[in-house]
Short mmCIF file of C-alpha atoms in Angstrom, two decimals:
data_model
loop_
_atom_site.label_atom_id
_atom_site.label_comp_id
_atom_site.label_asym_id
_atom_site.label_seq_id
_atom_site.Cartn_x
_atom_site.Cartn_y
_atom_site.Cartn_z
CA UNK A 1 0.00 0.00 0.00
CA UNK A 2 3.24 2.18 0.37
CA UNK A 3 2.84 5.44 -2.69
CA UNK A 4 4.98 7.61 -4.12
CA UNK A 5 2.80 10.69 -3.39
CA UNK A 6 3.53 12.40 -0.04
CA UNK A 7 2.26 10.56 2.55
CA UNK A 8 0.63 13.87 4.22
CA UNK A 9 -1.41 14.42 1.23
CA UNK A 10 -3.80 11.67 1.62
CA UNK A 11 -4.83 9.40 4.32
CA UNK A 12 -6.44 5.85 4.03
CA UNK A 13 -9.76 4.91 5.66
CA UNK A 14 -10.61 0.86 6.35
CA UNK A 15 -14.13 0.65 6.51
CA UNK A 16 -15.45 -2.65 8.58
CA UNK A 17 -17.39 -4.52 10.42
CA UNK A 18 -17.74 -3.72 14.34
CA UNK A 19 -16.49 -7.62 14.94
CA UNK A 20 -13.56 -7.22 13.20
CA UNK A 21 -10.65 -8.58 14.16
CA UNK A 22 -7.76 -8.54 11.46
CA UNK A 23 -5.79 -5.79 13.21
CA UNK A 24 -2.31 -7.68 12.40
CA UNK A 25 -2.78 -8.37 9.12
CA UNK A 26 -4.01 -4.71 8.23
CA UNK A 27 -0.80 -3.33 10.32
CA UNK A 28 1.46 -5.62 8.27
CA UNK A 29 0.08 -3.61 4.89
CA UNK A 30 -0.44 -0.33 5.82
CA UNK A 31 1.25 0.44 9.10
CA UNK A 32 0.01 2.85 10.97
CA UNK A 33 -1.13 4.74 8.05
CA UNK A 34 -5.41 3.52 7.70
CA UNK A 35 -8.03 4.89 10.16
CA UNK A 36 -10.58 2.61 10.82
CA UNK A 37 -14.22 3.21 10.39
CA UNK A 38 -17.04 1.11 11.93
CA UNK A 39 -20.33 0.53 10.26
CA UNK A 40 -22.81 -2.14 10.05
CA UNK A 41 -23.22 -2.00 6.33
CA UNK A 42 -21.74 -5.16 4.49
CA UNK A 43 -22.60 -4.20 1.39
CA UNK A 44 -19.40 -2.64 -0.82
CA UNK A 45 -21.25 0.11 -1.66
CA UNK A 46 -22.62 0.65 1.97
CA UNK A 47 -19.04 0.85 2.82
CA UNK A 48 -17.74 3.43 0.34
CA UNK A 49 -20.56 5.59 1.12
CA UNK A 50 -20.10 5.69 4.88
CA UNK A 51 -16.46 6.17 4.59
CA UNK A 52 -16.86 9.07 1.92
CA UNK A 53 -18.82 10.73 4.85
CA UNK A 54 -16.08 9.99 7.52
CA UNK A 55 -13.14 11.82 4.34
CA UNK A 56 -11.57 14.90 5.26
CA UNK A 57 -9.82 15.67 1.93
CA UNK A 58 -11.11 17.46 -1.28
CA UNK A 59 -11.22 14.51 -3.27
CA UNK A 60 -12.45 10.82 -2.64
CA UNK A 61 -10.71 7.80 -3.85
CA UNK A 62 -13.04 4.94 -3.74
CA UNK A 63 -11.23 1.22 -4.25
CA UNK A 64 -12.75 -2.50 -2.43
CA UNK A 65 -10.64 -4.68 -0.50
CA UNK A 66 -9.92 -7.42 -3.40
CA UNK A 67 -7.98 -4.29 -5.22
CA UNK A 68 -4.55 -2.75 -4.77
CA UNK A 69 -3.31 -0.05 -6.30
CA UNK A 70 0.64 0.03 -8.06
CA UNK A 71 3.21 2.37 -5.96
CA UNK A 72 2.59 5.90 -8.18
CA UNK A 73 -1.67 5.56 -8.53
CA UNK A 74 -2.06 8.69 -6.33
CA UNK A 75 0.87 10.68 -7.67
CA UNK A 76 -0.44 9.86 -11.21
CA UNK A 77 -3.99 11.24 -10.16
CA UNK A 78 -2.98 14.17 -8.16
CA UNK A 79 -0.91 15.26 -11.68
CA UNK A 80 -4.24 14.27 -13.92
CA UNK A 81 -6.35 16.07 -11.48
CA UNK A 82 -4.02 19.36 -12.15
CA UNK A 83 -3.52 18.69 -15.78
CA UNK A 84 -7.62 18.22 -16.43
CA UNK A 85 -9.23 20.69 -14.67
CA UNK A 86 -12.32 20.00 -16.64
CA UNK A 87 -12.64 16.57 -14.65
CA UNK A 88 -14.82 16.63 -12.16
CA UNK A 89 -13.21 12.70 -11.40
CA UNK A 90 -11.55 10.00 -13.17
CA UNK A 91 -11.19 6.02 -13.12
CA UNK A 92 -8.36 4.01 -12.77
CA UNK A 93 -7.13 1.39 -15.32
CA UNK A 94 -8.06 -2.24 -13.54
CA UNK A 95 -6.14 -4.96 -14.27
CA UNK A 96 -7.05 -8.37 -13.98
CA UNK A 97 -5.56 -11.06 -11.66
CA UNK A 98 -6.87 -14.50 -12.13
CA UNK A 99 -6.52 -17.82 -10.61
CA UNK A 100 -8.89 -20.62 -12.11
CA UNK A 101 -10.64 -20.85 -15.81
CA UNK A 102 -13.24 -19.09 -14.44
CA UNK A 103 -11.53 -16.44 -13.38
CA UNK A 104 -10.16 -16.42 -16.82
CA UNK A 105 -13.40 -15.93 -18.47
CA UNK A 106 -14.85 -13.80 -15.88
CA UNK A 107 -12.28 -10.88 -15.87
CA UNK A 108 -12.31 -11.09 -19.87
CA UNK A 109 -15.85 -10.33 -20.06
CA UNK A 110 -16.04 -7.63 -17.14
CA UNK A 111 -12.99 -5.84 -18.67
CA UNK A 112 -14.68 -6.09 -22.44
CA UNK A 113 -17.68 -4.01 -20.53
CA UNK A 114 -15.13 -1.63 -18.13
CA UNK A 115 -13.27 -1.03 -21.31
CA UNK A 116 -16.40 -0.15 -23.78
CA UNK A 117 -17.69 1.84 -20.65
CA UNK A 118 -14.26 3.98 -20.16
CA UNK A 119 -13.78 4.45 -23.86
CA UNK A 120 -16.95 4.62 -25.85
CA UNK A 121 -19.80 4.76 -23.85
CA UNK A 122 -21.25 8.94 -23.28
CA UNK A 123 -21.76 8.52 -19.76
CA UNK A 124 -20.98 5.11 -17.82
CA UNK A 125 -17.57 6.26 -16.42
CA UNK A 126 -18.05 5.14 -12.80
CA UNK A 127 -15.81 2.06 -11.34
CA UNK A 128 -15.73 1.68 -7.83
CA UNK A 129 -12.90 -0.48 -8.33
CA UNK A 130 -10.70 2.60 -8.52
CA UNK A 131 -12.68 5.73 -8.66
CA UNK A 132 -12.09 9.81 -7.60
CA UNK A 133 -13.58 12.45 -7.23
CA UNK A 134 -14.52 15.86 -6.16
CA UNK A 135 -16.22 16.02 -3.38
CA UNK A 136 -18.48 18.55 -3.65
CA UNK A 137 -19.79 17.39 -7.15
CA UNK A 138 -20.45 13.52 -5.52
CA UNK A 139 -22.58 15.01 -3.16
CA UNK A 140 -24.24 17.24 -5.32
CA UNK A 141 -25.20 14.12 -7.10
CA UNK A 142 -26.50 11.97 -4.77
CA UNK A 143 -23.60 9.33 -4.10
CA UNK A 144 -23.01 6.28 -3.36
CA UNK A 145 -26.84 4.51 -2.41
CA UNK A 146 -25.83 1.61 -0.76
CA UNK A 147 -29.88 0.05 -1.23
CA UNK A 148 -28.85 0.32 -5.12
CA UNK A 149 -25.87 -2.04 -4.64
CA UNK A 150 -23.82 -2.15 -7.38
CA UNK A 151 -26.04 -0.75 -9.99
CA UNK A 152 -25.60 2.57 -7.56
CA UNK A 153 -22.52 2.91 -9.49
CA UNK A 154 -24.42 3.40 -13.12
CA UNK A 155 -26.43 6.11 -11.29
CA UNK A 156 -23.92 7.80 -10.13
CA UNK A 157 -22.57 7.82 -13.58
CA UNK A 158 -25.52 8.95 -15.39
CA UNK A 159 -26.08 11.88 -12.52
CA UNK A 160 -22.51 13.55 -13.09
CA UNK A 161 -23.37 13.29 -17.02
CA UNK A 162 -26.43 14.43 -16.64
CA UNK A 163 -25.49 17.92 -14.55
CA UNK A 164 -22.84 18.29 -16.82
CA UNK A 165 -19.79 16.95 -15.09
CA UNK A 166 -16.94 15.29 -16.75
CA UNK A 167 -15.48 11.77 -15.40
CA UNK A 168 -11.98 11.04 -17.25
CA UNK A 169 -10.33 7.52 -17.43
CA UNK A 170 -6.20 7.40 -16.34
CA UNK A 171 -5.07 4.58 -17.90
CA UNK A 172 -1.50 4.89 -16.97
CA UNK A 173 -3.06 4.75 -13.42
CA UNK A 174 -3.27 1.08 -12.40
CA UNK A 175 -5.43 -1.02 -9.90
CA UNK A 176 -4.99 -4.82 -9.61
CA UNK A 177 -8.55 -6.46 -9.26
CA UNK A 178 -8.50 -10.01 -8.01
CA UNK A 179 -11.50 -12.51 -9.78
CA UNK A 180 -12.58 -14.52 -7.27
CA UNK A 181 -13.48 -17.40 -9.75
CA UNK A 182 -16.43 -19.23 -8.29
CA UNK A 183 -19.73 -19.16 -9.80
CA UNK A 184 -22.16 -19.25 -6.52
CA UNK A 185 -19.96 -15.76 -6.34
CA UNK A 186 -20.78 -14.96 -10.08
CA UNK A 187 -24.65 -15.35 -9.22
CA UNK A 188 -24.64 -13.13 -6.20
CA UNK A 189 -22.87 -10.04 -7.61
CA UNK A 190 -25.65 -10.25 -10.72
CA UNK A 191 -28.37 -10.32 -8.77
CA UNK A 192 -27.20 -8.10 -6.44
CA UNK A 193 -26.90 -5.36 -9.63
CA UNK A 194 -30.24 -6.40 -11.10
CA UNK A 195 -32.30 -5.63 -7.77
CA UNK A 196 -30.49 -2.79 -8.00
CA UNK A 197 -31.64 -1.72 -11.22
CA UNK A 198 -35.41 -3.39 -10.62
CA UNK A 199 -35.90 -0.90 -7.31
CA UNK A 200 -34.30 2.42 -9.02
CA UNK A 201 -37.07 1.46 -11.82
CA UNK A 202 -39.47 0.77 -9.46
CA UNK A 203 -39.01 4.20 -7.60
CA UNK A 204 -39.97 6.46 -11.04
CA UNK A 205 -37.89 9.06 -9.68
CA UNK A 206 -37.11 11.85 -12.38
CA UNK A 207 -34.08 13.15 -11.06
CA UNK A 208 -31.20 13.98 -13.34
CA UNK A 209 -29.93 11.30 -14.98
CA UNK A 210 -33.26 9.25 -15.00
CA UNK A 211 -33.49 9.55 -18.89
CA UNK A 212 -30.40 8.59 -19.28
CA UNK A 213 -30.21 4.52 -17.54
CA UNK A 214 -31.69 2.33 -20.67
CA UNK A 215 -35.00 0.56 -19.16
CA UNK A 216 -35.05 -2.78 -19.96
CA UNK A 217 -37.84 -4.98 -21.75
CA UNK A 218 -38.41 -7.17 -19.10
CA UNK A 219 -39.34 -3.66 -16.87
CA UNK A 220 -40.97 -2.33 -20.05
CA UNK A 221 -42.92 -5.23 -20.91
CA UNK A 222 -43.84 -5.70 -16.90
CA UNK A 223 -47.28 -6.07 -17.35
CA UNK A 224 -47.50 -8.77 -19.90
CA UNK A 225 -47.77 -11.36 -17.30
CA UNK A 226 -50.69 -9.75 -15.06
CA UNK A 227 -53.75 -12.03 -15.09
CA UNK A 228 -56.49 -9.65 -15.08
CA UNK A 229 -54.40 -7.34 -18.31
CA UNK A 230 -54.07 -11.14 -20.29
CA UNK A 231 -57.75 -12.05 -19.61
CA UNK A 232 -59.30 -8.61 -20.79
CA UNK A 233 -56.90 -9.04 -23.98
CA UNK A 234 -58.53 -12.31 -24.48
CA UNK A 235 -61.91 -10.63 -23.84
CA UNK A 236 -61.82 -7.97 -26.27
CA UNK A 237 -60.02 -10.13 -28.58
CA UNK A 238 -63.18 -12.56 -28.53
CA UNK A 239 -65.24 -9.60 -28.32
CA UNK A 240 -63.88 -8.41 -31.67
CA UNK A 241 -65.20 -10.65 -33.91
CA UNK A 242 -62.13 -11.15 -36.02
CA UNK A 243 -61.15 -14.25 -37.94
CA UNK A 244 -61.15 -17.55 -36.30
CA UNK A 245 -56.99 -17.60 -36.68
CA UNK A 246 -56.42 -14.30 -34.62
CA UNK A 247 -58.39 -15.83 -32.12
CA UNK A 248 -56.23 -18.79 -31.59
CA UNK A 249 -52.78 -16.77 -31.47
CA UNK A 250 -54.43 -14.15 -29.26
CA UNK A 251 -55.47 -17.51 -26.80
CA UNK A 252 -51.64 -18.91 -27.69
CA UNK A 253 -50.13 -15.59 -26.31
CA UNK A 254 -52.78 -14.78 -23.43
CA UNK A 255 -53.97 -17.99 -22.27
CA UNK A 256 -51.45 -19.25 -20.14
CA UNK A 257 -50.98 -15.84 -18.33
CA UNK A 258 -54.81 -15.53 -17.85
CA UNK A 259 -54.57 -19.01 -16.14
CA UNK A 260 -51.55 -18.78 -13.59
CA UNK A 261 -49.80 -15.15 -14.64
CA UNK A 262 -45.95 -15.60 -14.88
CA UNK A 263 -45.28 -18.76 -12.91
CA UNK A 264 -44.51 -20.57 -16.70
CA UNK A 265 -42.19 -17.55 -17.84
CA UNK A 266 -40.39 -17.58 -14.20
CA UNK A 267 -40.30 -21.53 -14.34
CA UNK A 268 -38.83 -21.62 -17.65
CA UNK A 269 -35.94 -18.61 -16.95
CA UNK A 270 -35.31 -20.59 -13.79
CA UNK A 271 -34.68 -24.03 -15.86
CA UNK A 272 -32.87 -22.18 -18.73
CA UNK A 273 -30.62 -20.57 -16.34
CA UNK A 274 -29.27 -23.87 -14.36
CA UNK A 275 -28.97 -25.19 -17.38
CA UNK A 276 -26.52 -22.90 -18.77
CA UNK A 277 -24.93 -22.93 -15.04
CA UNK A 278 -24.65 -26.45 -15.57
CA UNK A 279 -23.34 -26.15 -19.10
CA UNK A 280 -20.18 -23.53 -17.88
CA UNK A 281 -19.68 -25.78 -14.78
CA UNK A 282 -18.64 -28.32 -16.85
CA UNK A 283 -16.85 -25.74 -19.38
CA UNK A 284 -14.62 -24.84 -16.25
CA UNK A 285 -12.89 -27.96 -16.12
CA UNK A 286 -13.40 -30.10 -19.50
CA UNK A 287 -13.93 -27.00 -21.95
CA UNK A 288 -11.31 -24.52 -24.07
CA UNK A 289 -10.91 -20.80 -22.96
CA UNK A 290 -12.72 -20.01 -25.76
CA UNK A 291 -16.05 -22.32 -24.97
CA UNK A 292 -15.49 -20.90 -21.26
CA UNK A 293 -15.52 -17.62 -22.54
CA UNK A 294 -19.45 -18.35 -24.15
CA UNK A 295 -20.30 -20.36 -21.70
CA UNK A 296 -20.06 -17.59 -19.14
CA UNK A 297 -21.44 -14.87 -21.32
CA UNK A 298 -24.48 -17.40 -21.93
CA UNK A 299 -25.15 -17.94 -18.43
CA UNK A 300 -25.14 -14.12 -17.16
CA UNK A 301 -27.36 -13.57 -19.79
CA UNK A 302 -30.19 -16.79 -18.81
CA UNK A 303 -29.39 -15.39 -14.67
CA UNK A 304 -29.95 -11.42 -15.52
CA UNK A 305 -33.68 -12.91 -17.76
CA UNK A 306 -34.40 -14.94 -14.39
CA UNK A 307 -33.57 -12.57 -11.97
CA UNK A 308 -34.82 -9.78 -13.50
CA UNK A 309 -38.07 -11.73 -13.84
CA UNK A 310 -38.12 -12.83 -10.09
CA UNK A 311 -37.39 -9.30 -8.98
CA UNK A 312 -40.12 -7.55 -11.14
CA UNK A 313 -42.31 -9.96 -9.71
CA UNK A 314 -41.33 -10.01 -6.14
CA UNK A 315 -41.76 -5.98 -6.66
CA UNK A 316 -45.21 -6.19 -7.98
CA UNK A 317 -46.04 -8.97 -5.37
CA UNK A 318 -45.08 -6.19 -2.37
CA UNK A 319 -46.13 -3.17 -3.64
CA UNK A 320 -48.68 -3.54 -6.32
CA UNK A 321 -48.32 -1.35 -9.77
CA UNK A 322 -49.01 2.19 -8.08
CA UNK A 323 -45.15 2.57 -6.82
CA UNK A 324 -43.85 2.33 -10.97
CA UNK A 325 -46.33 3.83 -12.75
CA UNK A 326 -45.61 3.84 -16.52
CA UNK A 327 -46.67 7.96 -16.49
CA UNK A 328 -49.10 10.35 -14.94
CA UNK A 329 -51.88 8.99 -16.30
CA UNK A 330 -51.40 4.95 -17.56
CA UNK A 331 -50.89 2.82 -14.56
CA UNK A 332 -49.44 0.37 -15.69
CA UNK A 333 -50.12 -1.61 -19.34
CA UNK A 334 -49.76 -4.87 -21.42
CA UNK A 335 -49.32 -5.66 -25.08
CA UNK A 336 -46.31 -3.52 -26.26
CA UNK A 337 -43.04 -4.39 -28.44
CA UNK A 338 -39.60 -2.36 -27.60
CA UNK A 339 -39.20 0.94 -28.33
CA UNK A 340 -38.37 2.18 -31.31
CA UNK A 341 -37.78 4.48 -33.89
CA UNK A 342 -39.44 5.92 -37.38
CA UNK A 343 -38.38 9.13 -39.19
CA UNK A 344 -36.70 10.39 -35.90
CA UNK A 345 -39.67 9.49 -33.51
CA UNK A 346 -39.96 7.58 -30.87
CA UNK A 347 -42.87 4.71 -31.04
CA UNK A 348 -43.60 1.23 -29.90
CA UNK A 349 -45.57 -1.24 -31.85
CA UNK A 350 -48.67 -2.84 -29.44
CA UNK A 351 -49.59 -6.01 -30.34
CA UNK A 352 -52.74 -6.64 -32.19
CA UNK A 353 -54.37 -6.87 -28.21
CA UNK A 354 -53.24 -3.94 -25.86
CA UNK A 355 -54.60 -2.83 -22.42
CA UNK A 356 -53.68 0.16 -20.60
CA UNK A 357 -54.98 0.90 -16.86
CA UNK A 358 -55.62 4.47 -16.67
CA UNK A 359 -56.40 6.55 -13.86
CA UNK A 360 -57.58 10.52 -14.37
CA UNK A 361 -60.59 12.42 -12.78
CA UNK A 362 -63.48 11.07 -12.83
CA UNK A 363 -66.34 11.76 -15.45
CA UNK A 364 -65.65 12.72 -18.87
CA UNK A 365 -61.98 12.65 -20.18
CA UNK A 366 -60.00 12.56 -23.72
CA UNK A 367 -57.58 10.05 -24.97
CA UNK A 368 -55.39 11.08 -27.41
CA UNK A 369 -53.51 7.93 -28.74
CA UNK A 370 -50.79 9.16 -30.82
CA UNK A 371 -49.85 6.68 -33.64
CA UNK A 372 -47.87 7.58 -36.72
CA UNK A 373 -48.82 6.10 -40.22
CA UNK A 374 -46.57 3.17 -40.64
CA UNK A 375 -49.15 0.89 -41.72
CA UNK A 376 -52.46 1.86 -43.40
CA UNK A 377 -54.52 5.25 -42.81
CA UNK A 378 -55.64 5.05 -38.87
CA UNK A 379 -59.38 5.00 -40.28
CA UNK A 380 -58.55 1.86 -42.15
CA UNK A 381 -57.13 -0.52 -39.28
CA UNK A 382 -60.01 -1.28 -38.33
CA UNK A 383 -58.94 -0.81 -34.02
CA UNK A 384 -61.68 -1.53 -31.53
CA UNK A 385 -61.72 -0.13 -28.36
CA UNK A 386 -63.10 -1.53 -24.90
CA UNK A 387 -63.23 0.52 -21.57
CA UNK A 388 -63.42 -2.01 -18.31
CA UNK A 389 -64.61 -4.71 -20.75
CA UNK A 390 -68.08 -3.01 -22.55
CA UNK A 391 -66.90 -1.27 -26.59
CA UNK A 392 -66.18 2.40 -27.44
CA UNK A 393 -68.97 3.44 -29.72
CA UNK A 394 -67.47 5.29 -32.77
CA UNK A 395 -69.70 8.20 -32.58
CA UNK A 396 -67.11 8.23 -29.28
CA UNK A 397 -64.18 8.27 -31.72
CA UNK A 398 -62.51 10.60 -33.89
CA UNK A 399 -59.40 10.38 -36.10
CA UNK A 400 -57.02 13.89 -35.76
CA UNK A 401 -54.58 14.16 -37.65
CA UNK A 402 -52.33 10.83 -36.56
CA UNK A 403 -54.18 10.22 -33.25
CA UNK A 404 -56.95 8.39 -32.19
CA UNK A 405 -59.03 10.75 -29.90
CA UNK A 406 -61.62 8.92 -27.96
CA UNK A 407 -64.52 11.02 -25.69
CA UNK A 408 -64.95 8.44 -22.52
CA UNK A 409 -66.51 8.54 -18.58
CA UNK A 410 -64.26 7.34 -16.41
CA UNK A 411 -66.27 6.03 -12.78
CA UNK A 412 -65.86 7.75 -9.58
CA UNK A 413 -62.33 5.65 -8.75
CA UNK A 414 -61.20 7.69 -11.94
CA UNK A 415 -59.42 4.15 -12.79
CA UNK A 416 -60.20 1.99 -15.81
CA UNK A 417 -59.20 -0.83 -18.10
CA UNK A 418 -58.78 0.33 -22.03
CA UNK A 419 -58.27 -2.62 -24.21
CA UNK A 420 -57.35 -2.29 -28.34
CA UNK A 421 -57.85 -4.86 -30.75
CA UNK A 422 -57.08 -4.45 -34.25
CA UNK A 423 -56.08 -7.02 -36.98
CA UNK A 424 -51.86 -7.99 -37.28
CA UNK A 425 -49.89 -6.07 -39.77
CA UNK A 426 -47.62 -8.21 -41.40
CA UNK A 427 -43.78 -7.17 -41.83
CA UNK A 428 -41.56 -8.48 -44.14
CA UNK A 429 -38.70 -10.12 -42.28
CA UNK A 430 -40.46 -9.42 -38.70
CA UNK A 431 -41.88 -12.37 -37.23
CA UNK A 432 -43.43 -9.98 -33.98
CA UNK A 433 -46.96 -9.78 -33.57
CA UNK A 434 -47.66 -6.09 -34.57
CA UNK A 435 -50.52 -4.02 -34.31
CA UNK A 436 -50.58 -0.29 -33.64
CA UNK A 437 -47.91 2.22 -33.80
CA UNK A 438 -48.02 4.32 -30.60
CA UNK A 439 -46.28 7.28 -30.22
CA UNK A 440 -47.91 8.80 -26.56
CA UNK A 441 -51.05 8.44 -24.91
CA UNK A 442 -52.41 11.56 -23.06
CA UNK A 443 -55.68 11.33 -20.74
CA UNK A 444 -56.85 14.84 -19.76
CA UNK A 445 -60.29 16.34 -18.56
CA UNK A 446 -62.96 17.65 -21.03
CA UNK A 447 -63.95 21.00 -20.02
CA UNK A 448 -67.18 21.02 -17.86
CA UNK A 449 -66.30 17.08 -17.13
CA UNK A 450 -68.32 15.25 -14.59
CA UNK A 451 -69.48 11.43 -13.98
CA UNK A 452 -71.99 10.71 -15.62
CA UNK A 453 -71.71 6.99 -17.83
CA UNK A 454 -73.69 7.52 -21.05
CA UNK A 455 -74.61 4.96 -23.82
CA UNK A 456 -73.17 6.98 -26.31
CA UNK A 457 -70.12 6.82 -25.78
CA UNK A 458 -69.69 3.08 -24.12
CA UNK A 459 -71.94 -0.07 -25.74
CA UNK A 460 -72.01 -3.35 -25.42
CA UNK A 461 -70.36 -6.01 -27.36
#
């Protein structure tokens, strides 16, 4: 632990336990140099973040206890620190140090990703590995949240970018990172990141930097798997009268989820994912570096499917929908393909079934459901609307431009089910089941609105 740098420049805090007990070990590597810090957090995170509030210096230099830094790392930063006064922190270069195949294959993906991070991505500059900063600016942006775990460390990243703030990467600066190699290990660290990312999502803050984390589908496509959404698809859809064959792949898609909700999604993530685990377990002692190397990348990607699955549910299962709404006015919604774009605007493609739970004031409101001509004119689709399971009448509906504009009563809870069906457009080369191009919904109050459910505007069938 011995640097180059002046030794009253800097001083080193140990963060730990309150049972620890390692005193002769941590004298034989620093000396007398590191002040110890109690806490009760175990979490890495937790630990930064409570010794970042014990600092006294200017700048913070965050590292973990499986890292060491080479002899000139804070000499090389103080220098970069002069030199880029633009930098409002930078990252260390971390080197690998491996020990098993595992190891092997582990550190060469997680250094493809720190690499394309330091070097190409706009924003994700942030690794805790070997990480400083200016004080002031890592409060200003909210540091370190320990209930994030390690996805704490994107957010960070995205709120310096966000508020402007430059984080520059030192390669020349070097931290040694030791790979632990086990995959019980491997398992742990992803899920602790994916709960991570699952309860930022689930908070729908909007504070800066928000825009900039990249939502994933499984969070976007949440509500696919929520019995009551799949069994009013399958109601309208029946309702609809279309042909006999978008029945049966509207009862292929839906049916299952109207029966038991995601239990067959979760079951099937859970099998897929020890399989692969099984798959690189044997890779680790049988297979090349290079099978290893897929192996591994095969099984993250099966664990972050399952976990993110299991999270999203265990979310929805504690809280209900109301914490994540998907905006002011749509609750929550099923039905919809990624986002996308078309002649620079943003849209995603519902299926040929979509519901939406909406929740306004109560009595009359407007829908305005943006969708730009991809397919045929709007007034040619042929869409169907259903509000809490009875149709839209079309004297309800009117066509505006590239928006569907429906006049509707919403009950005294202001809350209601709005279900689409429409027939499947057919892309070449896209197997998806498409139906309408949606740009934005907007719900807001007609002028003089009150409760009061009319016939004219709701029927029947």
């Amino acid at each position: 632990m011995s640097q180059t740098a002046d030794q009253s420049l800097y001083e080193i805090i140990l963060v730990v336990p309150p049972d620890f007990t390692a005193h002769g070990e941590l004298k034989a590597l620093a000396g007398d140099k590191a002040r110890l810090e109690f806490t009760d957090f175990k979490h890495d995170i937790g630990l930064s973040a409570f010794g970042a509030t014990k600092a006294r210096g200017e700048y913070l230099f965050f590292t973990e206890s499986h890292c060491w830094p080479e002899p000139d790392v804070i000499e090389l930063c103080m220098r970069a620190i002069d030199a880029h006064p633009e930098w409002a922190g930078l990252s260390c270069r971390s080197v690998p140090v491996c020990h098993n195949r595992l190891s092997e294959a582990e550190a060469a993906m997680y250094q493809a990703d720190i690499e394309f991070g330091m070097k190409q991505h706009p924003w994700r500059k942030v690794l805790d590995q070997c990480f400083v900063t200016r004080r002031d600016v890592y409060e200003e942006c909210g540091g370190l949240r320990e209930e994030l775990g390690h996805f704490a460390e994107w957010v960070l990243a995205a709120a310096y970018h966000a508020r402007g703030y430059a984080i520059g990467y030192l390669e020349e600066a070097r931290f040694h990172h030791f790979y632990i190699g086990r995959i019980g290990e491997l398992k742990a660290f992803t899920l602790d990141f994916v709960q991570g990312e699952i309860r930022y999502l689930g908070e729908a803050c909007r504070d800066p930097g928000y825009e900039l984390i990249e939502t994933p589908i499984e969070w976007c496509s949440r509500g696919d798997f929520d019995v009551a959404f799949a069994r009013s698809a399958l109601g309208a859809r029946i309702r609809s009268g279309y042909l006999v064959g978008e029945l049966f792949r509207a009862l292929w898609r839906w049916g299952a989820i109207a029966l038991v909700g995601d239990r067959l999604a979760r079951s099937a993530a859970r099998l897929a994912a020890g399989h692969a685990r099984c798959v690189l377990s044997i890779l680790c002692i049988v297979g090349t570096r290079e099978a290893t190397a897929r192996g591994i990348r095969r099984y993250i990607a099966a664990l972050i499917y399952f976990q993110r699955l299991e999270c999203i549910h265990g979310s929805r299962e504690a809280v209900g929908w109301a914490s994540s709404p998907v905006s002011d006015q749509v609750m929550a919604q099923a039905g919809f393909n990624a986002p996308e774009v078309w002649r620079r605007r943003n849209f995603r493609w519902s299926e040929p079934e979509a519901v939406l739970r909406i929740k306004a004031a109560p009595g009359r409101n407007i829908i305005r459901i943006a969708s730009p001509q991809i397919r045929e004119a709007l007034d040619r689709i042929g869409v169907k609307f259903y509000l809490d399971g009875r149709r839209v009448a079309d004297a309800a509906i009117t066509i505006d431009a590239d928006a569907f504009v429906l006049r509707i009563d919403l009950p005294p809870s202001g809350t209601a089910m709005l279900v689409w069906t429409c027939p499947r457009f057919v892309a070449a080369n896209d197997p998806r089941r498409l139906g309408l191009p949606v740009a934005g919904i907007d719900v807001s109050a007609a002028d003089g609105a009150s409760f009061a459910p009319s016939p004219a505007n709701v029927t029947s069938g």
